[in-house]
Short mmCIF file of C-alpha atoms and ligand atoms in Angstrom, two decimals:
data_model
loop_
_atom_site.label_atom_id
_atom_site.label_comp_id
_atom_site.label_asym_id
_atom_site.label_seq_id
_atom_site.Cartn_x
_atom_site.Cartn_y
_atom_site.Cartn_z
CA UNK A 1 0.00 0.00 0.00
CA UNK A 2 1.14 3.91 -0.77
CA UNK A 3 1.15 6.31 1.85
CA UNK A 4 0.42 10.03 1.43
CA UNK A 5 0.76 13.29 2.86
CA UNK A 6 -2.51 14.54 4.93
CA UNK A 7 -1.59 18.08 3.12
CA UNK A 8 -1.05 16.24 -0.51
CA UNK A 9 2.14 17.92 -1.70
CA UNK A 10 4.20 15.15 -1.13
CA UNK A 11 5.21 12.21 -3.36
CA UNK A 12 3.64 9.11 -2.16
CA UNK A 13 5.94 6.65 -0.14
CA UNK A 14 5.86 3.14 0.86
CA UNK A 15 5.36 1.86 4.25
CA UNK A 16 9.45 1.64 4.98
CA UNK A 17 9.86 5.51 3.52
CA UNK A 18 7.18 6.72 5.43
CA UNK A 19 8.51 5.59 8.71
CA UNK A 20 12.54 6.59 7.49
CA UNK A 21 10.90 9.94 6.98
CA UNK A 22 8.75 10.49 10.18
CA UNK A 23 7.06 13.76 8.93
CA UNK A 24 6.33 13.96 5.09
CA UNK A 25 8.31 16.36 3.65
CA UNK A 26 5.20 19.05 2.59
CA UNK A 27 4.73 18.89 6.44
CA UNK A 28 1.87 16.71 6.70
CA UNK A 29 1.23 13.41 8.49
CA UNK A 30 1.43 10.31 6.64
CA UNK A 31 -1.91 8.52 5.85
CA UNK A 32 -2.56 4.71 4.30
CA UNK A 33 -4.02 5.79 0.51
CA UNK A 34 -6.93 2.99 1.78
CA UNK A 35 -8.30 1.06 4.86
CA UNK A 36 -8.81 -2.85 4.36
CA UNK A 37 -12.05 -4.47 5.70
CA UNK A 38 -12.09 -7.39 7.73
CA UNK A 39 -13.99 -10.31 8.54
CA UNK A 40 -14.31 -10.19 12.46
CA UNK A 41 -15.62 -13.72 12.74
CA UNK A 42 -12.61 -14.74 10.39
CA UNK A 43 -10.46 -14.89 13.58
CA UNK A 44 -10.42 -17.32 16.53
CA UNK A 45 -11.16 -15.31 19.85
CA UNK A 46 -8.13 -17.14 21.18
CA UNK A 47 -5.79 -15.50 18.67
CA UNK A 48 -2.57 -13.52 20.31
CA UNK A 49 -1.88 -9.69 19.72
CA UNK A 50 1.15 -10.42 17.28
CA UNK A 51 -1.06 -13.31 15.17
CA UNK A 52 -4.09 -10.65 14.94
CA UNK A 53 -1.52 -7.68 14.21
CA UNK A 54 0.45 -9.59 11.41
CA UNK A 55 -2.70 -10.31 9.31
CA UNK A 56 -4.48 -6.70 9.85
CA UNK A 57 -1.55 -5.01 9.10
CA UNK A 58 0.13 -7.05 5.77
CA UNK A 59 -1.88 -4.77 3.59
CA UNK A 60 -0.27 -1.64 5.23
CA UNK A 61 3.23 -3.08 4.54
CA UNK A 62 2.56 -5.01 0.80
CA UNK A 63 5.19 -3.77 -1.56
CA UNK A 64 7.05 -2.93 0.94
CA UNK A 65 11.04 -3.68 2.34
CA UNK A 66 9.41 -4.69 5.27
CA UNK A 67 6.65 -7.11 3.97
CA UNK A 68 8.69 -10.36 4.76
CA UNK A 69 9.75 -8.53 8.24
CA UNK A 70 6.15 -7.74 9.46
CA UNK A 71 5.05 -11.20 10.99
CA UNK A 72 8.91 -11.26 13.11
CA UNK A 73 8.50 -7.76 14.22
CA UNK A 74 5.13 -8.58 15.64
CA UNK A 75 6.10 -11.64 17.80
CA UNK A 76 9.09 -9.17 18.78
CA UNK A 77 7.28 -5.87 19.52
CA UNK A 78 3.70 -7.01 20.47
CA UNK A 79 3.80 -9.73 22.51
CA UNK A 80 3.42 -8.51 25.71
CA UNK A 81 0.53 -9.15 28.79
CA UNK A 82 -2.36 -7.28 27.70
CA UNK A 83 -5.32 -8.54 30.43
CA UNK A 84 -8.83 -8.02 29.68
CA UNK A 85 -10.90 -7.48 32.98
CA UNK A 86 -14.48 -7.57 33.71
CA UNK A 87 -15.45 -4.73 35.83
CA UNK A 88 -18.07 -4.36 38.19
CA UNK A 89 -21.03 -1.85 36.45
CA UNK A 90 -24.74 -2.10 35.98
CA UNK A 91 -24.13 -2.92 32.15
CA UNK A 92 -21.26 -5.02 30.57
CA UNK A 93 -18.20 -3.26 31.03
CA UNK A 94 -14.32 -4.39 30.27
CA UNK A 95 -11.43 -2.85 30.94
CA UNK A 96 -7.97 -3.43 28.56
CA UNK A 97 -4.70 -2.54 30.36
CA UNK A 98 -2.49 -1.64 27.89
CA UNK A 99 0.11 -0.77 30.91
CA UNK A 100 2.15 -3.92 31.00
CA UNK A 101 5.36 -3.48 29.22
CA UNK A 102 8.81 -2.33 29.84
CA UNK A 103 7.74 1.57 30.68
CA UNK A 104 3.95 0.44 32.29
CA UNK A 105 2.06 2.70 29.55
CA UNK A 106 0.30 2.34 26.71
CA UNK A 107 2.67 3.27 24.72
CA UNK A 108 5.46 0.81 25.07
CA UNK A 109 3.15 -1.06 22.21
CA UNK A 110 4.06 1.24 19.57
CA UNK A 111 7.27 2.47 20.30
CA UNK A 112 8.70 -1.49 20.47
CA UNK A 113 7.15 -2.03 16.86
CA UNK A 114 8.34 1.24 15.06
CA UNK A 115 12.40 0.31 17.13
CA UNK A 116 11.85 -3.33 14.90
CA UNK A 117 10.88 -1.82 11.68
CA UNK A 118 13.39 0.85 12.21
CA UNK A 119 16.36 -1.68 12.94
CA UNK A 120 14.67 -3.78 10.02
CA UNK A 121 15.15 -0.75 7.78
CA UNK A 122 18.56 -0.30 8.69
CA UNK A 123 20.95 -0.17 6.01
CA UNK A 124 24.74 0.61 6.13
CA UNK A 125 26.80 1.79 9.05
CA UNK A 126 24.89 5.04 9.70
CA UNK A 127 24.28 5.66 13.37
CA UNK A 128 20.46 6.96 13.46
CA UNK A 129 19.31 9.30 16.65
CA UNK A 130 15.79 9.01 17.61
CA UNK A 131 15.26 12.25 19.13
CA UNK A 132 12.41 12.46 21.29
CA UNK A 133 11.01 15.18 23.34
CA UNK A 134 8.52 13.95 26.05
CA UNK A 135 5.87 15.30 29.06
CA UNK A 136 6.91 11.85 30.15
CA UNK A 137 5.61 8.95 29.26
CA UNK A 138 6.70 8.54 25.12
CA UNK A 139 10.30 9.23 26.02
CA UNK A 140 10.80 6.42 28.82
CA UNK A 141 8.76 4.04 26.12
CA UNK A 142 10.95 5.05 23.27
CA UNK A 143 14.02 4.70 25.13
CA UNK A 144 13.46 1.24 26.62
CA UNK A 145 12.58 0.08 22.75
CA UNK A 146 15.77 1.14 21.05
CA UNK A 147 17.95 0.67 24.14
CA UNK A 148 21.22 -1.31 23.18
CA UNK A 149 19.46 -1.57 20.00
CA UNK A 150 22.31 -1.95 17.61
CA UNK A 151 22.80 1.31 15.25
CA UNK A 152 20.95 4.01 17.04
CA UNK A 153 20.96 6.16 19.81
CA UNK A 154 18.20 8.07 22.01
CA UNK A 155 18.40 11.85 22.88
CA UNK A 156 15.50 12.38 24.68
CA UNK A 157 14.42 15.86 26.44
CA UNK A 158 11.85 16.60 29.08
CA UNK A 159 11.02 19.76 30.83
CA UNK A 160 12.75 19.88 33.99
CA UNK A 161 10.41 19.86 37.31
CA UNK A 162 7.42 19.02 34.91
CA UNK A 163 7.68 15.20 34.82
CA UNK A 164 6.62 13.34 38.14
CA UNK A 165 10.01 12.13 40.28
CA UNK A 166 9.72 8.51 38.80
CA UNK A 167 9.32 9.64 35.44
CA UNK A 168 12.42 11.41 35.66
CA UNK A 169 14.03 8.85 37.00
CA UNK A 170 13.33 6.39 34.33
CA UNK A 171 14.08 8.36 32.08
CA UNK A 172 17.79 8.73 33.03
CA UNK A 173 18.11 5.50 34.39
CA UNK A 174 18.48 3.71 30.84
CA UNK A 175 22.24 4.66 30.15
CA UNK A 176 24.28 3.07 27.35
CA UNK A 177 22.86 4.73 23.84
CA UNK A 178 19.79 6.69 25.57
CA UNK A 179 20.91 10.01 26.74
CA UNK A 180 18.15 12.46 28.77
CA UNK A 181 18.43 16.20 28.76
CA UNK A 182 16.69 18.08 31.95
CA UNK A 183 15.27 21.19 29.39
CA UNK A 184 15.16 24.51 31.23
CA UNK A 185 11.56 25.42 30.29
CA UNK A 186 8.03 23.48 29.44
CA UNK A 187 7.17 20.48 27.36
CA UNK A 188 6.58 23.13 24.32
CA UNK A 189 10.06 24.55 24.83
CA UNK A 190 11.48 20.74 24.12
CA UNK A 191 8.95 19.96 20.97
CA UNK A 192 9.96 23.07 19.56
CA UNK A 193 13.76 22.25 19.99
CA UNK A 194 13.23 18.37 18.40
CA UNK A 195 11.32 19.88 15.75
CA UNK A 196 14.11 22.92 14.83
CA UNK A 197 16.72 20.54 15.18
CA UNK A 198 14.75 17.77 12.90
CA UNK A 199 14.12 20.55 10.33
CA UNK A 200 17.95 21.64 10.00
CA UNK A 201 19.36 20.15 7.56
CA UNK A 202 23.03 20.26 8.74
CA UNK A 203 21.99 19.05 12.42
CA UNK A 204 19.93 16.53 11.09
CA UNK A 205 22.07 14.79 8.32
CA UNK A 206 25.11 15.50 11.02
CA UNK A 207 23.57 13.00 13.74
CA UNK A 208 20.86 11.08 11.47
CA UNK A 209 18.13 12.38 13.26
CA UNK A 210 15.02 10.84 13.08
CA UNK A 211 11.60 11.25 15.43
CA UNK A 212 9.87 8.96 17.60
CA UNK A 213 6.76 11.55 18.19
CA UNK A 214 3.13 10.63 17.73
CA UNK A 215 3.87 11.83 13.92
CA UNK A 216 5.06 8.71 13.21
CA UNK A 217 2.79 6.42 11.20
CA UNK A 218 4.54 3.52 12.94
CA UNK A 219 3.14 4.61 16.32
CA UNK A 220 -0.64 4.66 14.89
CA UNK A 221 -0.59 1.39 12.98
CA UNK A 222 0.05 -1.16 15.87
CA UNK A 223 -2.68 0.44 18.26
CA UNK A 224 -5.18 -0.29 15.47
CA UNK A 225 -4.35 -3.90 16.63
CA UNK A 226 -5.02 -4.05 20.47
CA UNK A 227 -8.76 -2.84 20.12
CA UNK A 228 -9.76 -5.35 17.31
CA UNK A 229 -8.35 -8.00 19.35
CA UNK A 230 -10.63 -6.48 22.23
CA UNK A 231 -13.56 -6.99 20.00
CA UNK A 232 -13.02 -10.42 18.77
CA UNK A 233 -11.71 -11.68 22.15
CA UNK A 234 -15.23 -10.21 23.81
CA UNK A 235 -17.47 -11.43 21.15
CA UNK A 236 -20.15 -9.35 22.47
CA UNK A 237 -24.03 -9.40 21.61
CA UNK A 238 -23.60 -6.12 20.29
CA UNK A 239 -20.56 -3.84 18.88
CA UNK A 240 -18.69 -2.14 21.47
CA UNK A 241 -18.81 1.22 22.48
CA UNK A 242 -15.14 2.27 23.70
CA UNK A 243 -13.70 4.63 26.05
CA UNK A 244 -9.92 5.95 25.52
CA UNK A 245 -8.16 8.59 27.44
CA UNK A 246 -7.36 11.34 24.48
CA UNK A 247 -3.86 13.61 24.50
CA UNK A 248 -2.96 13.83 20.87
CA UNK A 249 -5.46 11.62 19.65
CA UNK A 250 -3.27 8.70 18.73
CA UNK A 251 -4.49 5.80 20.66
CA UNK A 252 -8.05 6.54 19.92
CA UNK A 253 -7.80 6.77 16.51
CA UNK A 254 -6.28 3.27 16.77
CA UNK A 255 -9.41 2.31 17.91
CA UNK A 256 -11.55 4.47 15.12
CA UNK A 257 -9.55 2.44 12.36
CA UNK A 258 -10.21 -1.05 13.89
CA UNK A 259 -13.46 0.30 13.77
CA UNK A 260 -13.83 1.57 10.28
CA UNK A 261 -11.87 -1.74 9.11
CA UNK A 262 -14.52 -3.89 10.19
CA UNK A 263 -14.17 -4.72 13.42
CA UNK A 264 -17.20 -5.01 15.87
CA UNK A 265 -16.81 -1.25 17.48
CA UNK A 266 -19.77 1.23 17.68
CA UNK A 267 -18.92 4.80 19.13
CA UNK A 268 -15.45 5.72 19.99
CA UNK A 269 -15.86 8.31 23.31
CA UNK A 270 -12.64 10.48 23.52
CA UNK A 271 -11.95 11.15 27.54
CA UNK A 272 -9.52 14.43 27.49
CA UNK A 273 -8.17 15.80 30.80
CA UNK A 274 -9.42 19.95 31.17
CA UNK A 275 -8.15 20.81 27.91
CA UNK A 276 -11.03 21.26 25.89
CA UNK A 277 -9.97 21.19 22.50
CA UNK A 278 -11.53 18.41 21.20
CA UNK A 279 -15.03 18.51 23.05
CA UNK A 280 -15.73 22.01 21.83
CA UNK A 281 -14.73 20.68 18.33
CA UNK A 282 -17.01 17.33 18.48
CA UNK A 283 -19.71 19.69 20.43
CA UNK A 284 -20.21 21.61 17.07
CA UNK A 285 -17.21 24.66 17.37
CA UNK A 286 -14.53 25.25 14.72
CA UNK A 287 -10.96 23.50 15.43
CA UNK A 288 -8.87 25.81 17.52
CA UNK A 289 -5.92 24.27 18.83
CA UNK A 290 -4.53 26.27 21.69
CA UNK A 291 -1.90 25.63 24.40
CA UNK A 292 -1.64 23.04 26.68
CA UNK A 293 -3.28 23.81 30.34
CA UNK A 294 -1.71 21.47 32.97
CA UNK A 295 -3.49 18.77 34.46
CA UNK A 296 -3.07 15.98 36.82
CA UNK A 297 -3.39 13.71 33.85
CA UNK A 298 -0.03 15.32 32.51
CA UNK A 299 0.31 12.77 29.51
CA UNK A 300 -2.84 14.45 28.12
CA UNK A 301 -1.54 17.65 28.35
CA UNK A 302 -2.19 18.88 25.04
CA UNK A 303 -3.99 21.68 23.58
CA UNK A 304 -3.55 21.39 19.63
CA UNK A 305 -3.72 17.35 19.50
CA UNK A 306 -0.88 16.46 16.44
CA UNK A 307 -3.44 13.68 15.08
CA UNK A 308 -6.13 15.36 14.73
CA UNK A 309 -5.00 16.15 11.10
CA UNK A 310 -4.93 12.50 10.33
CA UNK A 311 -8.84 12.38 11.52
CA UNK A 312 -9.66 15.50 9.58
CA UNK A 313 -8.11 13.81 6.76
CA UNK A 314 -9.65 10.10 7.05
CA UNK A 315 -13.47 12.03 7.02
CA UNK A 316 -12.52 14.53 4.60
CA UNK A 317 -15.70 12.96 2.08
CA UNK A 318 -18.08 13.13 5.72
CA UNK A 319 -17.42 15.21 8.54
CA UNK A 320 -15.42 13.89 11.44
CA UNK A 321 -18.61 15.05 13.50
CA UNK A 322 -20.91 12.79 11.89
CA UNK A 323 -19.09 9.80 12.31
CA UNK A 324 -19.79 8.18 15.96
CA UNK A 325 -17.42 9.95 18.16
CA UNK A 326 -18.08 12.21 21.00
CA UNK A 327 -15.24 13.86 23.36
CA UNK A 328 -15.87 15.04 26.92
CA UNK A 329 -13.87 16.61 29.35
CA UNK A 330 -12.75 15.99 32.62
CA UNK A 331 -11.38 18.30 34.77
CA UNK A 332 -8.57 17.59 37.92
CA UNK A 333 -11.76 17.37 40.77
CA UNK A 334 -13.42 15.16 38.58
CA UNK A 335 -10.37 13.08 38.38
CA UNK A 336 -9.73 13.08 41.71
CA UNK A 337 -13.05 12.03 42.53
CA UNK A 338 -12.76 9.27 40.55
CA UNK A 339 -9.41 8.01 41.84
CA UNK A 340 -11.16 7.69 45.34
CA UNK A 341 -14.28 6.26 44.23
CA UNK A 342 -13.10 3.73 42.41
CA UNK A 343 -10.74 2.74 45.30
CA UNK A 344 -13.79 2.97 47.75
CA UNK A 345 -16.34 0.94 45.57
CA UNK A 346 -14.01 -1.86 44.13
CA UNK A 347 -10.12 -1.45 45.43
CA UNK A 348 -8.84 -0.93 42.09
CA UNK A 349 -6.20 1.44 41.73
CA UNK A 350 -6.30 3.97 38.48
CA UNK A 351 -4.08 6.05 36.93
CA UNK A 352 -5.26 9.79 36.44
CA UNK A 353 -5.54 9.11 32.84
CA UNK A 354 -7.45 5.70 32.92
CA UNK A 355 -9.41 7.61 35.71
CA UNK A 356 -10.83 10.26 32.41
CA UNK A 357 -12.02 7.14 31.08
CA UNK A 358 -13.52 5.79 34.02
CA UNK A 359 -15.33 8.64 34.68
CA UNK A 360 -16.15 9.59 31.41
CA UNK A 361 -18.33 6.04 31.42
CA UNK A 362 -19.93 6.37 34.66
CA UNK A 363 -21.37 9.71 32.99
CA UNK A 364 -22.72 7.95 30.51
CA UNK A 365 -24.63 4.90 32.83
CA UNK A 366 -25.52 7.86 34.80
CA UNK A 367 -27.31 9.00 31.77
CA UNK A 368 -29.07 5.58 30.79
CA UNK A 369 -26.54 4.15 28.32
CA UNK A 370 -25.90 0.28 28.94
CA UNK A 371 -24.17 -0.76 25.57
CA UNK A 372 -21.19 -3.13 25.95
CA UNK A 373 -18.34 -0.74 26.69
CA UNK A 374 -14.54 -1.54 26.79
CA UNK A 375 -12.88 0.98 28.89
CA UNK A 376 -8.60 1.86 27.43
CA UNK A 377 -6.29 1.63 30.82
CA UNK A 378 -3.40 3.84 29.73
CA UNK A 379 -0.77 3.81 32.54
CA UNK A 380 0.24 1.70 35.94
CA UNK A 381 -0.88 3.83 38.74
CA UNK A 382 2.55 3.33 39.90
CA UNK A 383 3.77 5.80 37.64
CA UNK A 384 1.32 8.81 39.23
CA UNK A 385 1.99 7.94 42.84
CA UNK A 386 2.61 11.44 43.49
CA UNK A 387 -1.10 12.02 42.45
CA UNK A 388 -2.88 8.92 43.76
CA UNK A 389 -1.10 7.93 47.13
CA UNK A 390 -2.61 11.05 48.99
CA UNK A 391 -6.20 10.69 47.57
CA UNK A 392 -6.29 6.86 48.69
CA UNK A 393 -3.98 7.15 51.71
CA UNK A 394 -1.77 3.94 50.74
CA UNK A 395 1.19 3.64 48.62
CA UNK A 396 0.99 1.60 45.22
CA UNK A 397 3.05 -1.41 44.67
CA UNK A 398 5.26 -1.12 41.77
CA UNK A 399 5.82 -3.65 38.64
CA UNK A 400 8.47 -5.16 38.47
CA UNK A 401 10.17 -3.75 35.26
CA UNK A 402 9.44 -0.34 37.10
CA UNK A 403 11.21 -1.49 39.82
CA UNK A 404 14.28 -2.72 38.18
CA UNK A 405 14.27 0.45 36.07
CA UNK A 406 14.29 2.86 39.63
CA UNK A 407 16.84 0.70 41.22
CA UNK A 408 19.33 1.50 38.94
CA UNK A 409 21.07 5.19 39.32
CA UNK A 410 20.01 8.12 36.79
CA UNK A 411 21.59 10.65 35.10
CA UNK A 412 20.53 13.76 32.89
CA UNK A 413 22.24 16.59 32.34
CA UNK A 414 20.36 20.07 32.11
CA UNK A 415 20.03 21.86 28.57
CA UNK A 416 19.06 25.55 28.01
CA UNK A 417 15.93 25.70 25.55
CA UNK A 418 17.48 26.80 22.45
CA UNK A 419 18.70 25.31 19.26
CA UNK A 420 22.52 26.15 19.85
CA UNK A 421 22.87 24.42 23.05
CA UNK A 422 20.95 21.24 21.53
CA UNK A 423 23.70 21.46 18.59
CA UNK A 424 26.65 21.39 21.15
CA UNK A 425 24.95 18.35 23.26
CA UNK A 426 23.80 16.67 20.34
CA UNK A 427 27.84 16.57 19.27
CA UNK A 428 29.47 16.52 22.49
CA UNK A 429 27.23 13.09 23.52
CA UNK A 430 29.91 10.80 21.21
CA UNK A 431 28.88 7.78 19.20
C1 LIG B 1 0.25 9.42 25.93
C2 LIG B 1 -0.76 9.03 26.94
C3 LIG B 1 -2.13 9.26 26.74
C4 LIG B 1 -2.65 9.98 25.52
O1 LIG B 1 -2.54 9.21 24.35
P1 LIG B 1 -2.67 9.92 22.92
O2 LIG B 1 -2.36 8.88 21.93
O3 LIG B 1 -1.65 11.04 22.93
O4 LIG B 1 -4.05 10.45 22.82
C5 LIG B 1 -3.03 8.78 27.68
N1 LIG B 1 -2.61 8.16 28.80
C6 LIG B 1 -1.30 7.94 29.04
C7 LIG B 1 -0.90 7.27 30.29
C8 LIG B 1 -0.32 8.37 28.12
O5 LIG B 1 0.98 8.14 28.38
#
């Protein structure tokens, strides 16, 4: 299959040049030219995530380099737990934890299958640097995928004092080819910086940048594959509606595709933290991204969410308003109150994010809707102790890749917020 720009002014690309490139070169995001359909009942509901992933996404990668790779880097990159829980609620409910790989988020998923088709794509002795600038979560993920991978090297930056004590502490705590940089100023300050730096052309041939953002097509095509397994795992009497905590729109649109390429899933609900963006939008207003506010669900921070161009451009023909997805907001008392309820009502401990979600759903009961609902668990509450230890007055348990990962000491070194001082870093860290 071809890829294309969202904005159209770039030549089309396979699978392989679309994930070299990151960001097409008008710009725009890279989009699949087509969605395939499935047949739901065509799988077994005891199939595993990298079986299901390998067949739904071959017609992404046809034509491609990576064609012959794809079934390998799925047994690599996808095979981790993924539980499926019942939980308690006046109407079938299920909850997916997507938190149990190396980093205990989400996004360890996509970040382990775009490192394999990276280091499948490798050709030659270049060194590559996946530069990565995070709130928290994506850079931790990123750098546990392509640590001691042969041929590349992480740079990662995060805001200093923005990121919770543990995230920082992962994310310096990786050594060998993953380096962390302690930004003086916000998460902004250190996307700008990744972005000047990836759009220099000296800097970036210099170091062979290349991105590990949400931009990446790579990061969008594997979570198509956790949400149709939901469905045909769950079999249920009707199609699902789903719940997924919403930042920059990544995850859920996972979820959209599986649903628009057959899969049993009715409405997609998107749970953002206060920033509003995307309810106002789905509520009927113009687009108007904006910046981020700061919330307790930090890895949602996001104001002008990057994939919402990729939506925009999947229901160009329609409207992305017309097509079964709502958004709702939910502001830092609201997730609070959730955190304790839940705790109160069934001892289960939830992440602020997951806790959107939660609360997004018991909304909806409260308002008479008892469809089938499968509810996205984002992060380990582990990670947000900060946040969740005071509300329920007990500390959290940690996994035990978390564990290993905080035992071990960390190291960052601080970096002004401007292009210059990324330069020096960037060519003082030695290959
Ligand atoms: C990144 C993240 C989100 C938001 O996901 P998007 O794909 O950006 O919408 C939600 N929860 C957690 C824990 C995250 O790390």
């Amino acid at each position: 299959m071809k890829f294309r720009s969202t904005r159209g002014g770039a030549a089309e690309a396979d699978i392989g040049q679309a994930l070299e490139a990151g960001l097409a070169p008008d710009g725009g995001l890279y989009v699949p030219a087509g969605l395939p359909r499935f047949e739901p009942a065509a799988f077994r509901p005891e199939i595993s995530l990298p079986e299901l992933a390998t067949s739904i996404l071959a017609p992404f990668f046809e034509d491609s380099a990576l064609a012959e790779r794809l079934d390998a880097i799925c047994r690599d990159a996808l095979d981790l737990p993924l539980p499926l829980e019942a939980i308690g609620d006046d109407a079938p409910a299920w909850m997916l934890e997507l938190f149990h790989g190396p980093t205990a988020a989400f996004k360890d998923f996509a970040a382990r299958f775009l490192a394999r088709c990276l280091g499948s794509l490798r050709s030659g002795m270049a060194e590559r640097t996946v530069l990565v600038a995070t709130s928290g979560d994506t850079g931790a993920a990123v750098a546990a995928a392509f640590h001691r991978q042969p041929g590349f090297r992480v740079v990662i930056l995060y805001p200093e004092g923005r990121v919770s004590g543990r995230q920082a502490h992962q994310l310096g705590a990786f050594g060998d080819n993953v380096r962390a940089f302690r930004v003086q100023g916000s998460f902004d300050d250190c996307q700008r910086l990744a972005k000047q730096a990836l759009g220099d052309p000296q800097i970036a041939k210099r170091h062979g940048l290349t991105s590990a953002n949400s931009i990446s097509i790579g990061r969008l095509l594997p979570q198509i594959s956790y949400y149709a397994l939901a469905s045909v795992r769950l079999r249920a009497d009707a199609p699902l509606d789903v719940v997924v905590p919403t930042g920059n729109l990544g995850n859920a649109l996972g979820c959209i595709l599986a649903r628009d390429m057959g899969f049993p899933i009715r409405r997609v609900f998107l749970a953002t933290n206060a920033n509003r963006t995307l309810p106002e939008y789905f509520a009927g207003a113009d687009y108007q991204g904006r910046a981020g506010l700061r919330t307790l669900a930090n890895a949602m921070d996001v104001g002008d969410p990057s994939n919402f161009e990729r939506l925009a451009w999947f229901y160009r023909e329609t409207d992305p308003r017309a097509a079964g997805i709502h958004a709702e907001s939910i502001d830092d008392d609201a997730i609070r109150a959730c955190i304790r309820r839940e705790y109160e009502q069934s001892g289960r401990i939830v992440c602020p994010h997951t806790a959107c979600a939660l609360e997004l759903l018991s909304r909806l009961r409260a308002n008479g809707h008892d469809r089938p609902t499968l509810v996205a668990a984002t992060a380990h509450p582990a990670k947000f102790e900060t946040v969740i230890e005071p509300i329920i007055g007990r500390s959290i348990p940690l996994p035990p890749a978390l564990e290993t990962l905080l035992q071990r000491p960390s190291h960052a070194a601080p970096l002004a917020p401007d292009l210059d001082a990324l330069a020096q870093a960037l060519a003082a860290t030695g290959r």
